[in-house]
mmCIF file with all atom_site columns, N, CA and C and ligand atoms in Angstrom:
data_model
loop_
_atom_site.group_PDB
_atom_site.id
_atom_site.type_symbol
_atom_site.label_atom_id
_atom_site.label_alt_id
_atom_site.label_comp_id
_atom_site.label_asym_id
_atom_site.label_entity_id
_atom_site.label_seq_id
_atom_site.pdbx_PDB_ins_code
_atom_site.Cartn_x
_atom_site.Cartn_y
_atom_site.Cartn_z
_atom_site.occupancy
_atom_site.B_iso_or_equiv
_atom_site.pdbx_formal_charge
_atom_site.auth_seq_id
_atom_site.auth_comp_id
_atom_site.auth_asym_id
_atom_site.auth_atom_id
_atom_site.pdbx_PDB_model_num
ATOM   1   N  N   . MET A 1 1  ? -6.338  -1.500  -13.692 1.00 69.00 ? 5  MET A N   1
ATOM   2   C  CA  . MET A 1 1  ? -5.208  -2.239  -13.112 1.00 69.00 ? 5  MET A CA  1
ATOM   3   C  C   . MET A 1 1  ? -3.914  -1.568  -13.536 1.00 69.00 ? 5  MET A C   1
ATOM   4   N  N   . THR A 1 2  ? -3.092  -1.211  -12.579 1.00 63.00 ? 6  THR A N   1
ATOM   5   C  CA  . THR A 1 2  ? -1.764  -0.691  -12.856 1.00 63.00 ? 6  THR A CA  1
ATOM   6   C  C   . THR A 1 2  ? -0.836  -1.869  -13.151 1.00 63.00 ? 6  THR A C   1
ATOM   7   N  N   . THR A 1 3  ? -0.009  -1.715  -14.157 1.00 66.00 ? 7  THR A N   1
ATOM   8   C  CA  . THR A 1 3  ? 0.853   -2.842  -14.497 1.00 66.00 ? 7  THR A CA  1
ATOM   9   C  C   . THR A 1 3  ? 2.318   -2.475  -14.327 1.00 66.00 ? 7  THR A C   1
ATOM   10  N  N   . GLY A 1 4  ? 3.105   -3.439  -13.943 1.00 67.00 ? 8  GLY A N   1
ATOM   11  C  CA  . GLY A 1 4  ? 4.549   -3.348  -13.975 1.00 67.00 ? 8  GLY A CA  1
ATOM   12  C  C   . GLY A 1 4  ? 5.013   -4.541  -14.779 1.00 67.00 ? 8  GLY A C   1
ATOM   13  N  N   . SER A 1 5  ? 6.285   -4.638  -15.061 1.00 89.00 ? 9  SER A N   1
ATOM   14  C  CA  . SER A 1 5  ? 6.739   -5.755  -15.878 1.00 89.00 ? 9  SER A CA  1
ATOM   15  C  C   . SER A 1 5  ? 6.658   -7.074  -15.110 1.00 89.00 ? 9  SER A C   1
ATOM   16  N  N   . ARG A 1 6  ? 6.931   -7.004  -13.811 1.00 95.00 ? 10 ARG A N   1
ATOM   17  C  CA  . ARG A 1 6  ? 6.731   -8.163  -12.938 1.00 95.00 ? 10 ARG A CA  1
ATOM   18  C  C   . ARG A 1 6  ? 6.249   -7.672  -11.589 1.00 95.00 ? 10 ARG A C   1
ATOM   19  N  N   . TRP A 1 7  ? 5.421   -8.495  -10.971 1.00 96.00 ? 11 TRP A N   1
ATOM   20  C  CA  . TRP A 1 7  ? 4.874   -8.133  -9.672  1.00 96.00 ? 11 TRP A CA  1
ATOM   21  C  C   . TRP A 1 7  ? 5.469   -9.003  -8.572  1.00 96.00 ? 11 TRP A C   1
ATOM   22  N  N   . ARG A 1 8  ? 5.580   -8.391  -7.396  1.00 97.00 ? 12 ARG A N   1
ATOM   23  C  CA  . ARG A 1 8  ? 5.864   -9.145  -6.179  1.00 97.00 ? 12 ARG A CA  1
ATOM   24  C  C   . ARG A 1 8  ? 4.647   -8.995  -5.287  1.00 97.00 ? 12 ARG A C   1
ATOM   25  N  N   . VAL A 1 9  ? 4.095   -10.095 -4.838  1.00 97.00 ? 13 VAL A N   1
ATOM   26  C  CA  . VAL A 1 9  ? 2.891   -10.079 -4.003  1.00 97.00 ? 13 VAL A CA  1
ATOM   27  C  C   . VAL A 1 9  ? 3.274   -10.488 -2.591  1.00 97.00 ? 13 VAL A C   1
ATOM   28  N  N   . GLN A 1 10 ? 2.884   -9.652  -1.635  1.00 97.00 ? 14 GLN A N   1
ATOM   29  C  CA  . GLN A 1 10 ? 3.237   -9.921  -0.245  1.00 97.00 ? 14 GLN A CA  1
ATOM   30  C  C   . GLN A 1 10 ? 1.978   -9.995  0.612   1.00 97.00 ? 14 GLN A C   1
ATOM   31  N  N   . ALA A 1 11 ? 2.022   -10.850 1.624   1.00 98.00 ? 15 ALA A N   1
ATOM   32  C  CA  . ALA A 1 11 ? 0.930   -10.969 2.587   1.00 98.00 ? 15 ALA A CA  1
ATOM   33  C  C   . ALA A 1 11 ? 1.451   -10.598 3.971   1.00 98.00 ? 15 ALA A C   1
ATOM   34  N  N   . ASP A 1 12 ? 0.703   -9.752  4.657   1.00 97.00 ? 16 ASP A N   1
ATOM   35  C  CA  . ASP A 1 12 ? 1.026   -9.371  6.032   1.00 97.00 ? 16 ASP A CA  1
ATOM   36  C  C   . ASP A 1 12 ? 0.337   -10.367 6.951   1.00 97.00 ? 16 ASP A C   1
ATOM   37  N  N   . HIS A 1 13 ? 1.101   -11.284 7.493   1.00 96.00 ? 17 HIS A N   1
ATOM   38  C  CA  . HIS A 1 13 ? 0.504   -12.341 8.299   1.00 96.00 ? 17 HIS A CA  1
ATOM   39  C  C   . HIS A 1 13 ? -0.002  -11.832 9.638   1.00 96.00 ? 17 HIS A C   1
ATOM   40  N  N   . GLY A 1 14 ? 0.397   -10.623 10.029  1.00 97.00 ? 18 GLY A N   1
ATOM   41  C  CA  . GLY A 1 14 ? -0.161  -10.032 11.241  1.00 97.00 ? 18 GLY A CA  1
ATOM   42  C  C   . GLY A 1 14 ? -1.561  -9.501  11.018  1.00 97.00 ? 18 GLY A C   1
ATOM   43  N  N   . ALA A 1 15 ? -1.867  -9.146  9.763   1.00 98.00 ? 19 ALA A N   1
ATOM   44  C  CA  . ALA A 1 15 ? -3.182  -8.588  9.441   1.00 98.00 ? 19 ALA A CA  1
ATOM   45  C  C   . ALA A 1 15 ? -4.138  -9.631  8.875   1.00 98.00 ? 19 ALA A C   1
ATOM   46  N  N   . CYS A 1 16 ? -3.616  -10.647 8.188   1.00 98.00 ? 20 CYS A N   1
ATOM   47  C  CA  . CYS A 1 16 ? -4.456  -11.664 7.548   1.00 98.00 ? 20 CYS A CA  1
ATOM   48  C  C   . CYS A 1 16 ? -5.277  -12.409 8.592   1.00 98.00 ? 20 CYS A C   1
ATOM   49  N  N   . MET A 1 17 ? -6.581  -12.559 8.294   1.00 98.00 ? 21 MET A N   1
ATOM   50  C  CA  . MET A 1 17 ? -7.475  -13.280 9.189   1.00 98.00 ? 21 MET A CA  1
ATOM   51  C  C   . MET A 1 17 ? -7.866  -14.644 8.630   1.00 98.00 ? 21 MET A C   1
ATOM   52  N  N   . GLY A 1 18 ? -7.261  -15.015 7.506   1.00 97.00 ? 22 GLY A N   1
ATOM   53  C  CA  . GLY A 1 18 ? -7.493  -16.347 6.958   1.00 97.00 ? 22 GLY A CA  1
ATOM   54  C  C   . GLY A 1 18 ? -8.861  -16.560 6.354   1.00 97.00 ? 22 GLY A C   1
ATOM   55  N  N   . THR A 1 19 ? -9.471  -15.481 5.839   1.00 97.00 ? 23 THR A N   1
ATOM   56  C  CA  . THR A 1 19 ? -10.814 -15.612 5.282   1.00 97.00 ? 23 THR A CA  1
ATOM   57  C  C   . THR A 1 19 ? -10.858 -16.482 4.034   1.00 97.00 ? 23 THR A C   1
ATOM   58  N  N   . GLY A 1 20 ? -9.750  -16.533 3.304   1.00 98.00 ? 24 GLY A N   1
ATOM   59  C  CA  . GLY A 1 20 ? -9.691  -17.332 2.080   1.00 98.00 ? 24 GLY A CA  1
ATOM   60  C  C   . GLY A 1 20 ? -10.259 -16.647 0.851   1.00 98.00 ? 24 GLY A C   1
ATOM   61  N  N   . ILE A 1 21 ? -10.630 -15.375 0.977   1.00 98.00 ? 25 ILE A N   1
ATOM   62  C  CA  . ILE A 1 21 ? -11.186 -14.660 -0.176  1.00 98.00 ? 25 ILE A CA  1
ATOM   63  C  C   . ILE A 1 21 ? -10.168 -14.607 -1.309  1.00 98.00 ? 25 ILE A C   1
ATOM   64  N  N   . CYS A 1 22 ? -8.934  -14.298 -0.981  1.00 98.00 ? 26 CYS A N   1
ATOM   65  C  CA  . CYS A 1 22 ? -7.892  -14.198 -2.019  1.00 98.00 ? 26 CYS A CA  1
ATOM   66  C  C   . CYS A 1 22 ? -7.721  -15.535 -2.738  1.00 98.00 ? 26 CYS A C   1
ATOM   67  N  N   . ALA A 1 23 ? -7.698  -16.615 -1.989  1.00 98.00 ? 27 ALA A N   1
ATOM   68  C  CA  . ALA A 1 23 ? -7.524  -17.932 -2.599  1.00 98.00 ? 27 ALA A CA  1
ATOM   69  C  C   . ALA A 1 23 ? -8.750  -18.322 -3.416  1.00 98.00 ? 27 ALA A C   1
ATOM   70  N  N   . GLY A 1 24 ? -9.926  -17.824 -3.047  1.00 98.00 ? 28 GLY A N   1
ATOM   71  C  CA  . GLY A 1 24 ? -11.124 -18.095 -3.824  1.00 98.00 ? 28 GLY A CA  1
ATOM   72  C  C   . GLY A 1 24 ? -11.113 -17.378 -5.159  1.00 98.00 ? 28 GLY A C   1
ATOM   73  N  N   . ILE A 1 25 ? -10.575 -16.146 -5.180  1.00 98.00 ? 29 ILE A N   1
ATOM   74  C  CA  . ILE A 1 25 ? -10.542 -15.360 -6.414  1.00 98.00 ? 29 ILE A CA  1
ATOM   75  C  C   . ILE A 1 25 ? -9.398  -15.804 -7.317  1.00 98.00 ? 29 ILE A C   1
ATOM   76  N  N   . ALA A 1 26 ? -8.245  -16.077 -6.745  1.00 98.00 ? 30 ALA A N   1
ATOM   77  C  CA  . ALA A 1 26 ? -7.060  -16.449 -7.530  1.00 98.00 ? 30 ALA A CA  1
ATOM   78  C  C   . ALA A 1 26 ? -6.402  -17.687 -6.926  1.00 98.00 ? 30 ALA A C   1
ATOM   79  N  N   . PRO A 1 27 ? -7.056  -18.834 -7.070  1.00 97.00 ? 31 PRO A N   1
ATOM   80  C  CA  . PRO A 1 27 ? -6.541  -20.051 -6.417  1.00 97.00 ? 31 PRO A CA  1
ATOM   81  C  C   . PRO A 1 27 ? -5.190  -20.507 -6.958  1.00 97.00 ? 31 PRO A C   1
ATOM   82  N  N   . HIS A 1 28 ? -4.846  -20.011 -8.156  1.00 96.00 ? 32 HIS A N   1
ATOM   83  C  CA  . HIS A 1 28 ? -3.543  -20.379 -8.716  1.00 96.00 ? 32 HIS A CA  1
ATOM   84  C  C   . HIS A 1 28 ? -2.412  -19.570 -8.098  1.00 96.00 ? 32 HIS A C   1
ATOM   85  N  N   . ARG A 1 29 ? -2.751  -18.534 -7.299  1.00 97.00 ? 33 ARG A N   1
ATOM   86  C  CA  . ARG A 1 29 ? -1.708  -17.655 -6.760  1.00 97.00 ? 33 ARG A CA  1
ATOM   87  C  C   . ARG A 1 29 ? -1.720  -17.529 -5.239  1.00 97.00 ? 33 ARG A C   1
ATOM   88  N  N   . PHE A 1 30 ? -2.791  -18.006 -4.583  1.00 97.00 ? 34 PHE A N   1
ATOM   89  C  CA  . PHE A 1 30 ? -2.833  -17.887 -3.126  1.00 97.00 ? 34 PHE A CA  1
ATOM   90  C  C   . PHE A 1 30 ? -3.278  -19.211 -2.524  1.00 97.00 ? 34 PHE A C   1
ATOM   91  N  N   . ARG A 1 31 ? -2.626  -19.564 -1.436  1.00 97.00 ? 35 ARG A N   1
ATOM   92  C  CA  . ARG A 1 31 ? -3.069  -20.690 -0.642  1.00 97.00 ? 35 ARG A CA  1
ATOM   93  C  C   . ARG A 1 31 ? -3.157  -20.217 0.804   1.00 97.00 ? 35 ARG A C   1
ATOM   94  N  N   . VAL A 1 32 ? -4.121  -20.736 1.532   1.00 97.00 ? 36 VAL A N   1
ATOM   95  C  CA  . VAL A 1 32 ? -4.231  -20.419 2.946   1.00 97.00 ? 36 VAL A CA  1
ATOM   96  C  C   . VAL A 1 32 ? -3.651  -21.600 3.719   1.00 97.00 ? 36 VAL A C   1
ATOM   97  N  N   . ILE A 1 33 ? -2.563  -21.319 4.423   1.00 97.00 ? 37 ILE A N   1
ATOM   98  C  CA  . ILE A 1 33 ? -1.850  -22.344 5.171   1.00 97.00 ? 37 ILE A CA  1
ATOM   99  C  C   . ILE A 1 33 ? -1.825  -21.926 6.637   1.00 97.00 ? 37 ILE A C   1
ATOM   100 N  N   . ASP A 1 34 ? -2.321  -22.813 7.503   1.00 97.00 ? 38 ASP A N   1
ATOM   101 C  CA  . ASP A 1 34 ? -2.390  -22.514 8.941   1.00 97.00 ? 38 ASP A CA  1
ATOM   102 C  C   . ASP A 1 34 ? -3.079  -21.172 9.196   1.00 97.00 ? 38 ASP A C   1
ATOM   103 N  N   . GLY A 1 35 ? -4.126  -20.889 8.410   1.00 97.00 ? 39 GLY A N   1
ATOM   104 C  CA  . GLY A 1 35 ? -4.937  -19.699 8.641   1.00 97.00 ? 39 GLY A CA  1
ATOM   105 C  C   . GLY A 1 35 ? -4.337  -18.413 8.125   1.00 97.00 ? 39 GLY A C   1
ATOM   106 N  N   . ARG A 1 36 ? -3.308  -18.503 7.284   1.00 98.00 ? 40 ARG A N   1
ATOM   107 C  CA  . ARG A 1 36 ? -2.684  -17.305 6.733   1.00 98.00 ? 40 ARG A CA  1
ATOM   108 C  C   . ARG A 1 36 ? -2.461  -17.485 5.243   1.00 98.00 ? 40 ARG A C   1
ATOM   109 N  N   . SER A 1 37 ? -2.664  -16.399 4.489   1.00 98.00 ? 41 SER A N   1
ATOM   110 C  CA  . SER A 1 37 ? -2.493  -16.445 3.045   1.00 98.00 ? 41 SER A CA  1
ATOM   111 C  C   . SER A 1 37 ? -1.015  -16.478 2.664   1.00 98.00 ? 41 SER A C   1
ATOM   112 N  N   . VAL A 1 38 ? -0.716  -17.324 1.684   1.00 97.00 ? 42 VAL A N   1
ATOM   113 C  CA  . VAL A 1 38 ? 0.652   -17.431 1.175   1.00 97.00 ? 42 VAL A CA  1
ATOM   114 C  C   . VAL A 1 38 ? 0.606   -17.250 -0.341  1.00 97.00 ? 42 VAL A C   1
ATOM   115 N  N   . PRO A 1 39 ? 1.147   -16.123 -0.863  1.00 97.00 ? 43 PRO A N   1
ATOM   116 C  CA  . PRO A 1 39 ? 1.227   -15.959 -2.315  1.00 97.00 ? 43 PRO A CA  1
ATOM   117 C  C   . PRO A 1 39 ? 2.250   -16.937 -2.889  1.00 97.00 ? 43 PRO A C   1
ATOM   118 N  N   . THR A 1 40 ? 1.841   -17.675 -3.927  1.00 93.00 ? 44 THR A N   1
ATOM   119 C  CA  . THR A 1 40 ? 2.750   -18.660 -4.510  1.00 93.00 ? 44 THR A CA  1
ATOM   120 C  C   . THR A 1 40 ? 2.649   -18.609 -6.030  1.00 93.00 ? 44 THR A C   1
ATOM   121 N  N   . PRO A 1 41 ? 3.708   -18.320 -6.728  1.00 90.00 ? 45 PRO A N   1
ATOM   122 C  CA  . PRO A 1 41 ? 4.997   -17.855 -6.203  1.00 90.00 ? 45 PRO A CA  1
ATOM   123 C  C   . PRO A 1 41 ? 4.903   -16.400 -5.812  1.00 90.00 ? 45 PRO A C   1
ATOM   124 N  N   . GLU A 1 42 ? 5.932   -15.886 -5.155  1.00 88.00 ? 46 GLU A N   1
ATOM   125 C  CA  . GLU A 1 42 ? 5.883   -14.501 -4.701  1.00 88.00 ? 46 GLU A CA  1
ATOM   126 C  C   . GLU A 1 42 ? 5.947   -13.532 -5.876  1.00 88.00 ? 46 GLU A C   1
ATOM   127 N  N   . GLU A 1 43 ? 6.671   -13.882 -6.939  1.00 93.00 ? 47 GLU A N   1
ATOM   128 C  CA  . GLU A 1 43 ? 6.787   -13.002 -8.098  1.00 93.00 ? 47 GLU A CA  1
ATOM   129 C  C   . GLU A 1 43 ? 6.139   -13.627 -9.316  1.00 93.00 ? 47 GLU A C   1
ATOM   130 N  N   . SER A 1 44 ? 5.516   -12.752 -10.159 1.00 91.00 ? 48 SER A N   1
ATOM   131 C  CA  . SER A 1 44 ? 4.859   -13.252 -11.363 1.00 91.00 ? 48 SER A CA  1
ATOM   132 C  C   . SER A 1 44 ? 4.604   -12.090 -12.298 1.00 91.00 ? 48 SER A C   1
ATOM   133 N  N   . PRO A 1 45 ? 4.206   -12.376 -13.540 1.00 95.00 ? 49 PRO A N   1
ATOM   134 C  CA  . PRO A 1 45 ? 3.755   -11.306 -14.422 1.00 95.00 ? 49 PRO A CA  1
ATOM   135 C  C   . PRO A 1 45 ? 2.443   -10.707 -13.895 1.00 95.00 ? 49 PRO A C   1
ATOM   136 N  N   . PRO A 1 46 ? 2.068   -9.506  -14.351 1.00 96.00 ? 50 PRO A N   1
ATOM   137 C  CA  . PRO A 1 46 ? 0.780   -8.919  -13.968 1.00 96.00 ? 50 PRO A CA  1
ATOM   138 C  C   . PRO A 1 46 ? -0.380  -9.877  -14.257 1.00 96.00 ? 50 PRO A C   1
ATOM   139 N  N   . ASP A 1 47 ? -1.360  -9.867  -13.371 1.00 95.00 ? 51 ASP A N   1
ATOM   140 C  CA  . ASP A 1 47 ? -2.446  -10.852 -13.436 1.00 95.00 ? 51 ASP A CA  1
ATOM   141 C  C   . ASP A 1 47 ? -3.706  -10.203 -12.867 1.00 95.00 ? 51 ASP A C   1
ATOM   142 N  N   . GLN A 1 48 ? -4.747  -10.067 -13.677 1.00 96.00 ? 52 GLN A N   1
ATOM   143 C  CA  . GLN A 1 48 ? -5.973  -9.393  -13.234 1.00 96.00 ? 52 GLN A CA  1
ATOM   144 C  C   . GLN A 1 48 ? -6.602  -10.088 -12.025 1.00 96.00 ? 52 GLN A C   1
ATOM   145 N  N   . GLU A 1 49 ? -6.573  -11.411 -11.957 1.00 97.00 ? 53 GLU A N   1
ATOM   146 C  CA  . GLU A 1 49 ? -7.174  -12.112 -10.819 1.00 97.00 ? 53 GLU A CA  1
ATOM   147 C  C   . GLU A 1 49 ? -6.412  -11.811 -9.531  1.00 97.00 ? 53 GLU A C   1
ATOM   148 N  N   . VAL A 1 50 ? -5.107  -11.695 -9.630  1.00 97.00 ? 54 VAL A N   1
ATOM   149 C  CA  . VAL A 1 50 ? -4.317  -11.339 -8.450  1.00 97.00 ? 54 VAL A CA  1
ATOM   150 C  C   . VAL A 1 50 ? -4.667  -9.930  -8.001  1.00 97.00 ? 54 VAL A C   1
ATOM   151 N  N   . TRP A 1 51 ? -4.780  -9.028  -8.974  1.00 97.00 ? 55 TRP A N   1
ATOM   152 C  CA  . TRP A 1 51 ? -5.181  -7.647  -8.648  1.00 97.00 ? 55 TRP A CA  1
ATOM   153 C  C   . TRP A 1 51 ? -6.522  -7.645  -7.927  1.00 97.00 ? 55 TRP A C   1
ATOM   154 N  N   . ASP A 1 52 ? -7.502  -8.382  -8.458  1.00 97.00 ? 56 ASP A N   1
ATOM   155 C  CA  . ASP A 1 52 ? -8.831  -8.428  -7.853  1.00 97.00 ? 56 ASP A CA  1
ATOM   156 C  C   . ASP A 1 52 ? -8.765  -9.022  -6.448  1.00 97.00 ? 56 ASP A C   1
ATOM   157 N  N   . ALA A 1 53 ? -7.941  -10.032 -6.259  1.00 98.00 ? 57 ALA A N   1
ATOM   158 C  CA  . ALA A 1 53 ? -7.812  -10.656 -4.942  1.00 98.00 ? 57 ALA A CA  1
ATOM   159 C  C   . ALA A 1 53 ? -7.244  -9.673  -3.931  1.00 98.00 ? 57 ALA A C   1
ATOM   160 N  N   . VAL A 1 54 ? -6.209  -8.951  -4.323  1.00 97.00 ? 58 VAL A N   1
ATOM   161 C  CA  . VAL A 1 54 ? -5.595  -7.977  -3.416  1.00 97.00 ? 58 VAL A CA  1
ATOM   162 C  C   . VAL A 1 54 ? -6.598  -6.880  -3.071  1.00 97.00 ? 58 VAL A C   1
ATOM   163 N  N   . GLU A 1 55 ? -7.336  -6.407  -4.058  1.00 97.00 ? 59 GLU A N   1
ATOM   164 C  CA  . GLU A 1 55 ? -8.317  -5.346  -3.826  1.00 97.00 ? 59 GLU A CA  1
ATOM   165 C  C   . GLU A 1 55 ? -9.491  -5.830  -2.969  1.00 97.00 ? 59 GLU A C   1
ATOM   166 N  N   . SER A 1 56 ? -9.732  -7.135  -2.935  1.00 97.00 ? 60 SER A N   1
ATOM   167 C  CA  . SER A 1 56 ? -10.881 -7.682  -2.222  1.00 97.00 ? 60 SER A CA  1
ATOM   168 C  C   . SER A 1 56 ? -10.570 -8.077  -0.784  1.00 97.00 ? 60 SER A C   1
ATOM   169 N  N   . CYS A 1 57 ? -9.319  -8.046  -0.399  1.00 98.00 ? 61 CYS A N   1
ATOM   170 C  CA  . CYS A 1 57 ? -8.974  -8.465  0.967   1.00 98.00 ? 61 CYS A CA  1
ATOM   171 C  C   . CYS A 1 57 ? -9.593  -7.500  1.975   1.00 98.00 ? 61 CYS A C   1
ATOM   172 N  N   . PRO A 1 58 ? -10.429 -8.002  2.878   1.00 97.00 ? 62 PRO A N   1
ATOM   173 C  CA  . PRO A 1 58 ? -11.099 -7.108  3.826   1.00 97.00 ? 62 PRO A CA  1
ATOM   174 C  C   . PRO A 1 58 ? -10.157 -6.528  4.878   1.00 97.00 ? 62 PRO A C   1
ATOM   175 N  N   . MET A 1 59 ? -8.985  -7.128  5.041   1.00 97.00 ? 63 MET A N   1
ATOM   176 C  CA  . MET A 1 59 ? -8.028  -6.672  6.049   1.00 97.00 ? 63 MET A CA  1
ATOM   177 C  C   . MET A 1 59 ? -6.911  -5.821  5.454   1.00 97.00 ? 63 MET A C   1
ATOM   178 N  N   . GLU A 1 60 ? -6.952  -5.622  4.124   1.00 97.00 ? 64 GLU A N   1
ATOM   179 C  CA  . GLU A 1 60 ? -5.846  -4.945  3.424   1.00 97.00 ? 64 GLU A CA  1
ATOM   180 C  C   . GLU A 1 60 ? -4.511  -5.573  3.806   1.00 97.00 ? 64 GLU A C   1
ATOM   181 N  N   . ALA A 1 61 ? -4.510  -6.898  3.848   1.00 98.00 ? 65 ALA A N   1
ATOM   182 C  CA  . ALA A 1 61 ? -3.308  -7.637  4.255   1.00 98.00 ? 65 ALA A CA  1
ATOM   183 C  C   . ALA A 1 61 ? -2.399  -7.975  3.081   1.00 98.00 ? 65 ALA A C   1
ATOM   184 N  N   . LEU A 1 62 ? -2.872  -7.700  1.870   1.00 98.00 ? 66 LEU A N   1
ATOM   185 C  CA  . LEU A 1 62 ? -2.087  -8.040  0.678   1.00 98.00 ? 66 LEU A CA  1
ATOM   186 C  C   . LEU A 1 62 ? -1.636  -6.776  -0.024  1.00 98.00 ? 66 LEU A C   1
ATOM   187 N  N   . ARG A 1 63 ? -0.500  -6.865  -0.680  1.00 97.00 ? 67 ARG A N   1
ATOM   188 C  CA  . ARG A 1 63 ? -0.083  -5.758  -1.531  1.00 97.00 ? 67 ARG A CA  1
ATOM   189 C  C   . ARG A 1 63 ? 0.733   -6.274  -2.698  1.00 97.00 ? 67 ARG A C   1
ATOM   190 N  N   . ILE A 1 64 ? 0.681   -5.473  -3.760  1.00 97.00 ? 68 ILE A N   1
ATOM   191 C  CA  . ILE A 1 64 ? 1.435   -5.759  -4.980  1.00 97.00 ? 68 ILE A CA  1
ATOM   192 C  C   . ILE A 1 64 ? 2.489   -4.690  -5.143  1.00 97.00 ? 68 ILE A C   1
ATOM   193 N  N   . LEU A 1 65 ? 3.706   -5.112  -5.359  1.00 96.00 ? 69 LEU A N   1
ATOM   194 C  CA  . LEU A 1 65 ? 4.801   -4.192  -5.622  1.00 96.00 ? 69 LEU A CA  1
ATOM   195 C  C   . LEU A 1 65 ? 5.359   -4.473  -7.005  1.00 96.00 ? 69 LEU A C   1
ATOM   196 N  N   . ASP A 1 66 ? 5.871   -3.414  -7.653  1.00 95.00 ? 70 ASP A N   1
ATOM   197 C  CA  . ASP A 1 66 ? 6.653   -3.616  -8.865  1.00 95.00 ? 70 ASP A CA  1
ATOM   198 C  C   . ASP A 1 66 ? 7.932   -4.318  -8.424  1.00 95.00 ? 70 ASP A C   1
ATOM   199 N  N   . ALA A 1 67 ? 8.201   -5.485  -9.008  1.00 95.00 ? 71 ALA A N   1
ATOM   200 C  CA  . ALA A 1 67 ? 9.325   -6.293  -8.542  1.00 95.00 ? 71 ALA A CA  1
ATOM   201 C  C   . ALA A 1 67 ? 10.658  -5.591  -8.748  1.00 95.00 ? 71 ALA A C   1
ATOM   202 N  N   . ALA A 1 68 ? 10.750  -4.754  -9.770  1.00 94.00 ? 72 ALA A N   1
ATOM   203 C  CA  . ALA A 1 68 ? 12.025  -4.094  -10.067 1.00 94.00 ? 72 ALA A CA  1
ATOM   204 C  C   . ALA A 1 68 ? 12.258  -2.872  -9.188  1.00 94.00 ? 72 ALA A C   1
ATOM   205 N  N   . SER A 1 69 ? 11.222  -2.026  -9.038  1.00 95.00 ? 73 SER A N   1
ATOM   206 C  CA  . SER A 1 69 ? 11.409  -0.755  -8.345  1.00 95.00 ? 73 SER A CA  1
ATOM   207 C  C   . SER A 1 69 ? 10.985  -0.791  -6.880  1.00 95.00 ? 73 SER A C   1
ATOM   208 N  N   . GLY A 1 70 ? 10.136  -1.753  -6.509  1.00 95.00 ? 74 GLY A N   1
ATOM   209 C  CA  . GLY A 1 70 ? 9.605   -1.792  -5.157  1.00 95.00 ? 74 GLY A CA  1
ATOM   210 C  C   . GLY A 1 70 ? 8.424   -0.870  -4.938  1.00 95.00 ? 74 GLY A C   1
ATOM   211 N  N   . GLU A 1 71 ? 7.992   -0.172  -6.007  1.00 95.00 ? 75 GLU A N   1
ATOM   212 C  CA  . GLU A 1 71 ? 6.831   0.723   -5.900  1.00 95.00 ? 75 GLU A CA  1
ATOM   213 C  C   . GLU A 1 71 ? 5.582   -0.063  -5.552  1.00 95.00 ? 75 GLU A C   1
ATOM   214 N  N   . ILE A 1 72 ? 4.806   0.458   -4.592  1.00 95.00 ? 76 ILE A N   1
ATOM   215 C  CA  . ILE A 1 72 ? 3.548   -0.198  -4.245  1.00 95.00 ? 76 ILE A CA  1
ATOM   216 C  C   . ILE A 1 72 ? 2.511   0.137   -5.307  1.00 95.00 ? 76 ILE A C   1
ATOM   217 N  N   . LEU A 1 73 ? 1.973   -0.898  -5.945  1.00 95.00 ? 77 LEU A N   1
ATOM   218 C  CA  . LEU A 1 73 ? 0.990   -0.723  -7.006  1.00 95.00 ? 77 LEU A CA  1
ATOM   219 C  C   . LEU A 1 73 ? -0.440  -0.866  -6.476  1.00 95.00 ? 77 LEU A C   1
ATOM   220 N  N   . SER A 1 74 ? -0.625  -1.695  -5.467  1.00 94.00 ? 78 SER A N   1
ATOM   221 C  CA  . SER A 1 74 ? -1.937  -1.899  -4.866  1.00 94.00 ? 78 SER A CA  1
ATOM   222 C  C   . SER A 1 74 ? -1.749  -2.433  -3.455  1.00 94.00 ? 78 SER A C   1
ATOM   223 N  N   . PRO A 1 75 ? -2.547  -2.035  -2.469  1.00 91.00 ? 79 PRO A N   1
ATOM   224 C  CA  . PRO A 1 75 ? -3.582  -1.007  -2.592  1.00 91.00 ? 79 PRO A CA  1
ATOM   225 C  C   . PRO A 1 75 ? -2.963  0.383   -2.674  1.00 91.00 ? 79 PRO A C   1
ATOM   226 N  N   . ILE A 1 76 ? -3.738  1.303   -3.302  1.00 82.00 ? 80 ILE A N   1
ATOM   227 C  CA  . ILE A 1 76 ? -3.262  2.689   -3.449  1.00 82.00 ? 80 ILE A CA  1
ATOM   228 C  C   . ILE A 1 76 ? -4.208  3.623   -2.725  1.00 82.00 ? 80 ILE A C   1
HETATM 229 S  S1  . SF4 B 2 .  ? -8.388  -12.221 1.685   1.00 78.15 ? 9  SF4 B S1  1
HETATM 230 FE FE1 . SF4 B 2 .  ? -6.992  -11.141 3.093   1.00 78.15 ? 9  SF4 B FE1 1
HETATM 231 S  S2  . SF4 B 2 .  ? -7.607  -11.788 5.141   1.00 78.15 ? 9  SF4 B S2  1
HETATM 232 FE FE2 . SF4 B 2 .  ? -8.500  -13.256 3.691   1.00 78.15 ? 9  SF4 B FE2 1
HETATM 233 S  S3  . SF4 B 2 .  ? -6.967  -14.941 3.541   1.00 78.15 ? 9  SF4 B S3  1
HETATM 234 FE FE3 . SF4 B 2 .  ? -6.524  -13.487 1.885   1.00 78.15 ? 9  SF4 B FE3 1
HETATM 235 S  S4  . SF4 B 2 .  ? -4.958  -12.107 2.775   1.00 78.15 ? 9  SF4 B S4  1
HETATM 236 FE FE4 . SF4 B 2 .  ? -5.944  -13.162 4.478   1.00 78.15 ? 9  SF4 B FE4 1
#
C-alpha cells in the first residue's frame, strides 16, 4: 500500500455499476446510493481497507489521490 499523509477518494459515477463490493470491504468509507458508490468522507488518513476496496473494484471506478499533491496513488 502506498501511503500519503491524507487521501482523497473519488468515485467515477459514469463507470460505477453499483456492485457494492467497495462498501462490502470498507463499509465505514463507502455507501452505495441510487446504484452508485459514494466515498464518505471524501478525505481521510490512509486506510488498508479503503486501499483493498479501490483495488477490488471491477470497473476501476475508484481512485485514491494524495490529498495534498493530487498524485494518483491507486490504481497504478
Ligand atoms: S466496487 Fe466499483 S463498481 Fe462496485 S459499487 Fe464500488 S465503485 Fe461501484
